[in-house]
Coordinates of C-alpha atoms in Angstrom, one line a residue:
M30 CA -75.4 -89.7 -32.6
R31 CA -72.4 -88.5 -34.6
L32 CA -71.4 -84.9 -32.5
L33 CA -69.7 -82.1 -33.6
L34 CA -68.6 -80.9 -30.9
A35 CA -66.6 -77.7 -31.4
T36 CA -64.3 -75.5 -29.3
D37 CA -62.2 -72.4 -29.0
A38 CA -61.4 -73.7 -26.0
W39 CA -58.6 -76.1 -25.4
H40 CA -55.4 -77.3 -24.4
P41 CA -52.9 -76.2 -22.4
Q42 CA -55.6 -73.9 -21.3
V43 CA -56.9 -75.0 -17.5
N44 CA -60.1 -73.9 -17.5
G45 CA -63.7 -75.0 -16.6
V46 CA -65.1 -75.1 -20.4
V47 CA -61.5 -77.6 -21.2
R48 CA -62.9 -79.5 -18.3
S49 CA -66.2 -80.1 -19.2
V50 CA -66.3 -80.4 -22.9
E51 CA -63.5 -83.4 -22.4
R52 CA -65.8 -85.5 -19.6
M53 CA -68.7 -84.8 -22.0
A54 CA -66.3 -86.1 -25.1
E55 CA -64.7 -89.5 -22.7
A56 CA -68.9 -90.0 -21.4
A57 CA -69.8 -90.2 -25.7
A58 CA -69.1 -93.7 -26.0
G59 CA -71.1 -95.0 -23.4
L60 CA -73.8 -92.6 -23.9
G61 CA -73.7 -94.5 -27.8
V62 CA -72.8 -91.0 -29.0
E63 CA -69.3 -90.5 -31.4
P64 CA -68.3 -87.5 -30.3
L65 CA -65.9 -85.6 -33.2
M66 CA -64.2 -83.0 -31.6
L67 CA -63.2 -79.7 -33.6
T68 CA -60.6 -77.2 -32.1
P69 CA -57.3 -75.1 -32.0
A70 CA -55.4 -77.7 -32.3
D71 CA -57.3 -78.2 -36.3
F72 CA -56.4 -74.8 -36.9
P73 CA -53.3 -72.6 -37.8
S74 CA -54.0 -70.1 -35.0
L75 CA -52.0 -66.9 -32.5
P76 CA -51.3 -66.5 -29.2
M77 CA -53.5 -64.4 -28.2
P78 CA -52.4 -60.7 -27.8
G79 CA -51.5 -61.0 -23.2
Y80 CA -53.6 -64.4 -23.0
R81 CA -50.5 -66.3 -24.8
E82 CA -52.3 -70.0 -23.7
I83 CA -55.2 -69.3 -25.8
R84 CA -54.8 -69.2 -29.1
L85 CA -57.6 -68.2 -31.9
S86 CA -57.8 -69.9 -34.4
L87 CA -57.9 -68.9 -38.1
V88 CA -61.0 -70.5 -39.5
T89 CA -63.7 -69.9 -41.7
R90 CA -67.1 -70.9 -43.0
G91 CA -65.4 -72.9 -45.5
R92 CA -62.4 -74.8 -43.5
V93 CA -65.2 -75.9 -41.9
L94 CA -66.8 -76.9 -44.5
S95 CA -64.0 -78.8 -45.7
R96 CA -64.8 -80.8 -43.5
W97 CA -67.9 -81.8 -42.9
E98 CA -68.0 -84.3 -45.8
R99 CA -65.3 -86.5 -43.3
L100 CA -67.0 -85.7 -40.2
A101 CA -70.3 -85.7 -41.8
P102 CA -71.5 -85.0 -37.9
T103 CA -75.6 -86.1 -37.9
H104 CA -75.0 -83.3 -34.5
V105 CA -73.7 -80.0 -34.0
H106 CA -72.7 -78.9 -30.9
I107 CA -71.4 -75.4 -30.8
A108 CA -69.6 -75.1 -26.8
T109 CA -68.3 -71.5 -27.2
E110 CA -68.3 -68.0 -29.0
G111 CA -64.7 -67.4 -30.7
P112 CA -63.9 -67.8 -33.7
I113 CA -64.6 -71.6 -34.4
G114 CA -67.6 -71.0 -32.5
H115 CA -68.8 -68.4 -35.1
A116 CA -67.4 -70.6 -38.0
V117 CA -69.4 -73.8 -37.2
R118 CA -72.6 -71.2 -36.2
A119 CA -72.4 -70.0 -39.5
A120 CA -71.2 -73.7 -41.8
C121 CA -74.8 -75.0 -39.5
L122 CA -77.3 -71.5 -41.2
L123 CA -76.1 -72.5 -44.4
R124 CA -76.8 -76.0 -44.3
G125 CA -80.0 -75.5 -42.5
Q126 CA -78.0 -77.7 -39.3
A127 CA -79.6 -78.0 -36.5
F128 CA -76.4 -76.5 -33.5
T129 CA -76.7 -76.0 -29.9
T130 CA -74.7 -73.9 -27.4
S131 CA -73.8 -73.3 -23.9
Y132 CA -73.2 -70.2 -22.1
H133 CA -70.0 -70.4 -20.5
T134 CA -68.1 -67.7 -20.4
R135 CA -69.8 -63.8 -18.6
F136 CA -68.4 -62.4 -21.5
P137 CA -69.5 -59.0 -20.9
E138 CA -67.9 -58.9 -18.3
Y139 CA -64.7 -59.8 -18.8
L140 CA -64.0 -57.8 -21.8
A141 CA -65.9 -54.4 -19.5
A142 CA -62.3 -54.8 -17.2
R143 CA -60.1 -54.7 -19.7
A144 CA -61.9 -52.5 -22.2
P145 CA -64.4 -49.8 -22.1
V146 CA -66.9 -51.1 -23.7
P147 CA -71.0 -50.6 -22.5
E148 CA -71.7 -54.2 -21.5
A149 CA -75.2 -53.5 -22.9
W150 CA -72.9 -54.1 -26.6
S151 CA -71.7 -57.2 -26.0
Y152 CA -74.6 -59.1 -23.9
A153 CA -76.8 -58.0 -27.8
W154 CA -74.0 -59.8 -29.4
L155 CA -74.0 -62.5 -27.8
R156 CA -77.8 -63.0 -27.8
R157 CA -78.2 -62.8 -31.8
F158 CA -75.0 -65.7 -31.6
H159 CA -76.9 -68.2 -29.5
A160 CA -80.3 -67.4 -30.8
A161 CA -79.2 -69.1 -34.5
A162 CA -79.5 -72.7 -32.0
S163 CA -81.9 -75.1 -31.0
G164 CA -80.9 -74.9 -27.7
T165 CA -79.0 -73.1 -25.3
M166 CA -76.9 -74.6 -22.6
V167 CA -77.0 -73.3 -19.1
S168 CA -75.0 -74.1 -15.4
T169 CA -77.5 -73.1 -12.6
P170 CA -81.3 -71.7 -12.5
S171 CA -80.3 -68.3 -11.7
L172 CA -77.7 -67.8 -14.5
E173 CA -80.8 -69.4 -16.0
R174 CA -83.2 -66.5 -14.9
E175 CA -80.6 -63.4 -15.3
L176 CA -80.1 -64.4 -19.3
A177 CA -83.9 -65.2 -19.9
G178 CA -84.4 -61.5 -17.7
R179 CA -81.9 -60.3 -20.5
G180 CA -83.8 -61.7 -23.9
F181 CA -82.0 -65.2 -24.4
T182 CA -84.3 -68.3 -25.8
H183 CA -84.9 -71.9 -26.0
L184 CA -82.6 -72.3 -22.6
M185 CA -81.6 -76.0 -21.0
R186 CA -80.5 -76.5 -17.9
W187 CA -77.0 -78.8 -18.1
T188 CA -75.8 -79.3 -14.6
R189 CA -71.3 -79.9 -14.0
G190 CA -69.7 -82.4 -12.3
V191 CA -66.7 -83.8 -10.1
D192 CA -64.4 -86.6 -9.8
T193 CA -64.8 -87.6 -6.7
D194 CA -62.8 -90.6 -6.5
L195 CA -59.2 -87.5 -7.6
F196 CA -60.8 -85.2 -5.0
R197 CA -61.1 -86.4 -1.1
P198 CA -60.6 -86.3 2.0
R199 CA -57.2 -87.2 2.6
D200 CA -55.4 -88.3 6.6
G201 CA -51.6 -87.0 7.6
G202 CA -50.1 -90.4 5.0
D203 CA -52.0 -90.5 2.3
G204 CA -49.5 -88.2 0.2
A205 CA -47.0 -85.1 1.2
N206 CA -47.8 -82.3 3.2
P207 CA -47.8 -79.2 0.4
F208 CA -47.5 -76.6 2.9
P209 CA -45.3 -78.2 5.9
D210 CA -43.9 -74.8 6.9
L211 CA -47.3 -72.6 6.5
P212 CA -48.7 -71.0 9.2
R213 CA -52.2 -72.6 9.7
P214 CA -55.2 -71.8 9.1
I215 CA -54.3 -72.2 5.1
F216 CA -56.9 -70.0 3.0
L217 CA -56.3 -71.9 -0.5
S218 CA -58.1 -70.5 -3.9
V219 CA -57.8 -72.3 -7.4
G220 CA -57.8 -70.4 -10.5
R221 CA -57.1 -68.5 -13.7
L222 CA -55.2 -65.5 -12.4
A223 CA -57.4 -63.4 -14.4
V224 CA -58.4 -59.7 -13.7
E225 CA -62.2 -61.3 -13.8
K226 CA -61.7 -64.1 -10.6
N227 CA -60.9 -60.7 -8.6
L228 CA -58.2 -62.4 -6.6
A229 CA -57.0 -59.8 -5.5
A230 CA -59.9 -59.1 -3.5
F231 CA -59.0 -62.3 -1.2
L232 CA -55.8 -61.3 -1.4
S233 CA -56.7 -57.9 0.4
L234 CA -58.2 -60.2 3.9
D235 CA -57.2 -59.8 6.9
L236 CA -57.2 -63.4 7.9
P237 CA -55.2 -65.6 10.3
G238 CA -52.2 -68.0 9.5
S239 CA -51.3 -68.1 5.1
K240 CA -53.1 -67.4 1.8
V241 CA -52.0 -69.9 -0.6
V242 CA -52.4 -69.5 -4.4
V243 CA -53.4 -72.4 -7.2
G244 CA -53.0 -71.1 -11.0
D245 CA -51.5 -69.0 -13.2
G246 CA -51.9 -66.6 -16.2
P247 CA -51.7 -62.8 -16.7
D248 CA -52.2 -61.8 -14.0
R249 CA -49.2 -63.1 -11.7
A250 CA -47.1 -60.8 -11.6
R251 CA -49.1 -58.3 -10.1
L252 CA -51.0 -60.2 -8.0
Q253 CA -47.8 -61.1 -6.5
A254 CA -46.6 -57.9 -6.0
L255 CA -49.6 -56.8 -4.6
A256 CA -49.6 -59.5 -1.6
P257 CA -45.9 -60.4 -1.4
D258 CA -46.9 -62.7 1.4
A259 CA -49.3 -65.4 -1.0
H260 CA -47.7 -68.4 -1.8
F261 CA -48.6 -69.1 -5.4
L262 CA -47.9 -72.4 -6.4
G263 CA -48.5 -71.9 -10.0
A264 CA -50.7 -74.4 -12.0
L265 CA -51.2 -77.4 -10.6
T266 CA -53.6 -80.8 -12.5
G267 CA -54.4 -84.0 -10.7
E268 CA -52.6 -85.5 -7.3
A269 CA -50.6 -82.6 -7.2
L270 CA -53.7 -80.6 -6.6
A271 CA -55.9 -82.6 -5.0
R272 CA -53.4 -83.1 -1.5
V273 CA -53.8 -79.2 -1.8
Y274 CA -57.6 -79.5 -1.6
A275 CA -57.8 -81.6 0.4
R276 CA -55.3 -80.2 3.2
A277 CA -56.1 -76.4 2.9
D278 CA -58.8 -75.0 5.9
A279 CA -60.8 -73.3 3.3
F280 CA -61.7 -72.7 0.1
V281 CA -62.1 -69.0 -1.3
F282 CA -63.5 -68.4 -3.7
P283 CA -63.9 -64.5 -4.7
S284 CA -65.4 -64.2 -8.7
L285 CA -68.3 -62.5 -9.3
T286 CA -69.2 -63.5 -12.8
D287 CA -67.9 -67.0 -13.0
T288 CA -71.2 -68.9 -14.4
F289 CA -70.1 -72.2 -11.9
G290 CA -67.3 -72.9 -10.9
I291 CA -66.3 -76.2 -10.8
V292 CA -63.4 -76.1 -8.5
L293 CA -65.9 -74.9 -5.8
L294 CA -66.9 -79.0 -6.6
E295 CA -63.2 -79.7 -6.9
A296 CA -62.9 -78.3 -3.1
L297 CA -66.0 -80.1 -1.6
A298 CA -66.1 -83.1 -2.8
S299 CA -62.3 -82.5 -0.2
G300 CA -64.0 -82.1 2.6
L301 CA -63.2 -77.8 2.5
P302 CA -65.6 -75.9 2.9
V303 CA -66.2 -72.9 0.4
A304 CA -66.0 -68.8 0.9
A305 CA -67.6 -66.6 -1.3
Y306 CA -69.4 -64.3 -2.1
P307 CA -73.1 -64.4 -3.3
V308 CA -73.5 -64.5 -6.7
T309 CA -74.7 -66.7 -9.3
G310 CA -72.5 -69.5 -9.3
P311 CA -71.5 -69.9 -5.1
L312 CA -75.2 -69.4 -4.7
D313 CA -76.9 -72.5 -7.2
V314 CA -73.3 -74.7 -6.1
I315 CA -73.5 -73.6 -2.2
G316 CA -76.5 -72.1 -1.5
G317 CA -78.7 -73.9 1.2
T318 CA -76.6 -76.6 2.5
G319 CA -75.2 -76.3 5.1
A320 CA -71.3 -76.6 3.3
G321 CA -70.0 -72.9 2.7
A322 CA -71.0 -68.8 4.1
L323 CA -71.7 -67.0 1.6
D324 CA -71.7 -62.9 2.6
A325 CA -70.9 -59.5 1.1
D326 CA -68.0 -59.5 3.2
L327 CA -65.0 -62.1 1.6
R328 CA -63.3 -62.0 5.2
A329 CA -67.1 -63.1 7.9
A330 CA -67.4 -65.7 4.6
A331 CA -63.7 -66.7 4.6
L332 CA -63.7 -66.8 9.2
A333 CA -66.8 -68.4 8.9
A334 CA -65.9 -71.6 6.5
L335 CA -63.4 -72.2 9.5
A336 CA -66.7 -73.6 11.5
I337 CA -68.3 -76.4 9.0
P338 CA -67.8 -79.6 9.4
R339 CA -65.8 -81.7 6.5
E340 CA -67.9 -84.4 5.5
R341 CA -71.2 -81.8 5.0
C342 CA -69.2 -80.8 2.9
R343 CA -68.0 -83.8 1.2
A344 CA -71.4 -85.4 0.8
E345 CA -72.9 -81.9 -0.6
A346 CA -70.6 -82.8 -3.5
M347 CA -71.5 -86.5 -3.8
R348 CA -74.6 -85.1 -5.1
Y349 CA -72.9 -83.6 -8.5
T350 CA -71.9 -86.1 -11.3
W351 CA -69.9 -86.2 -13.8
A352 CA -72.0 -88.5 -15.3
E353 CA -75.1 -87.0 -15.1
S354 CA -74.0 -83.7 -16.3
A355 CA -73.4 -85.7 -19.3
R356 CA -76.8 -87.7 -19.6
Q357 CA -78.7 -84.4 -19.4
F358 CA -76.4 -82.7 -22.1
Y359 CA -76.1 -85.8 -24.6
D360 CA -80.3 -85.6 -24.0
N361 CA -80.1 -82.0 -24.5
I362 CA -79.0 -82.4 -27.8
A363 CA -81.2 -85.0 -28.7
T364 CA -84.4 -82.7 -27.5
A365 CA -83.0 -80.0 -29.2
H366 CA -81.8 -81.4 -32.3
A367 CA -85.3 -82.8 -33.0
L368 CA -86.8 -79.8 -32.7
G369 CA -85.0 -77.5 -34.9
S370 CA -85.8 -78.1 -38.2
V371 CA -89.4 -76.3 -36.9
Q372 CA -86.9 -73.8 -35.8
R373 CA -85.2 -73.8 -38.8
S374 CA -88.1 -73.5 -41.0
A375 CA -89.4 -70.4 -38.7
R376 CA -85.9 -68.5 -39.1
H377 CA -84.4 -66.2 -41.7
P378 CA -80.6 -67.8 -42.8
S379 CA -79.4 -65.4 -40.7
G380 CA -80.3 -67.3 -38.2
A381 CA -83.0 -64.0 -36.7
P382 CA -86.5 -65.7 -36.3
L383 CA -88.4 -64.2 -39.2
P384 CA -91.4 -62.1 -38.3
R385 CA -95.2 -63.5 -37.3
A386 CA -97.7 -63.3 -39.2
G387 CA -101.1 -61.2 -37.9

């Protein structure tokens, strides 16, 4: 399999989409797959207004087709619905090439948080984009049910994983303490500092001890002004991030819109109990496990998380591996590709299904 893996989300972005795509590319060789990456690094691009770390590629179907002969992919996966995703989709439809997609991001909710655009319009646009695919991968059962209810088809499950060697419980002698002078308990949140992440809900909670935020983004200045007593550490990766997880007392995940939340797995693998709202993502990862507290009252959830045994969190995280995630991902691609020629023959060139006779 020579897989063209197309993504608009790429470095310097730090998010779950980039992490997932990277991990799938890293696992490819061990599964007999040659990954052929198509990212914003391959095209001229412009920074997204108000969010400079996101690059908008200046790409067209013609530019993708000019690379096609050299790359010679046998399979195609489109990870995002941005300019690269649209150009590769158009090229696939022109060539009659089956392809898969994945649904990572709730763009309708994100867009509605920034502009007066009805979510129904955005979902209609996304539904049309993914309808042309032979399979659309989703991360959780609740997201699959939700999208099916909105008319999305050919949905396939693809879970995520966590590096349990990097993210692990650490004793006092395992690296420097990132919180030497902060009052306990330490309530931690990790993620992109953007309005859709709902960090204000965490920062406004009346909690004992200290609030620590890891990450960066366009909403940082507003959030720091909102909570001058909180501690903003900026973006961290690798060992520095792992030490922060391991030395905190509870992980607070205030997002209402994430489709999964890889940071939930990183926290659990570090032995850190999770507090979150009972919504898609936390419900699937935390619900019923005893490794976290879900409550519409986020303060109550945060305080309840403090009583959860750390070993229970670690044990739950060990159920998630990137190896299993990669196996699901590449099995989905092979299955969808095998069905793709049948699906393509029953579609209009626009990607929409043709009406059935009778």
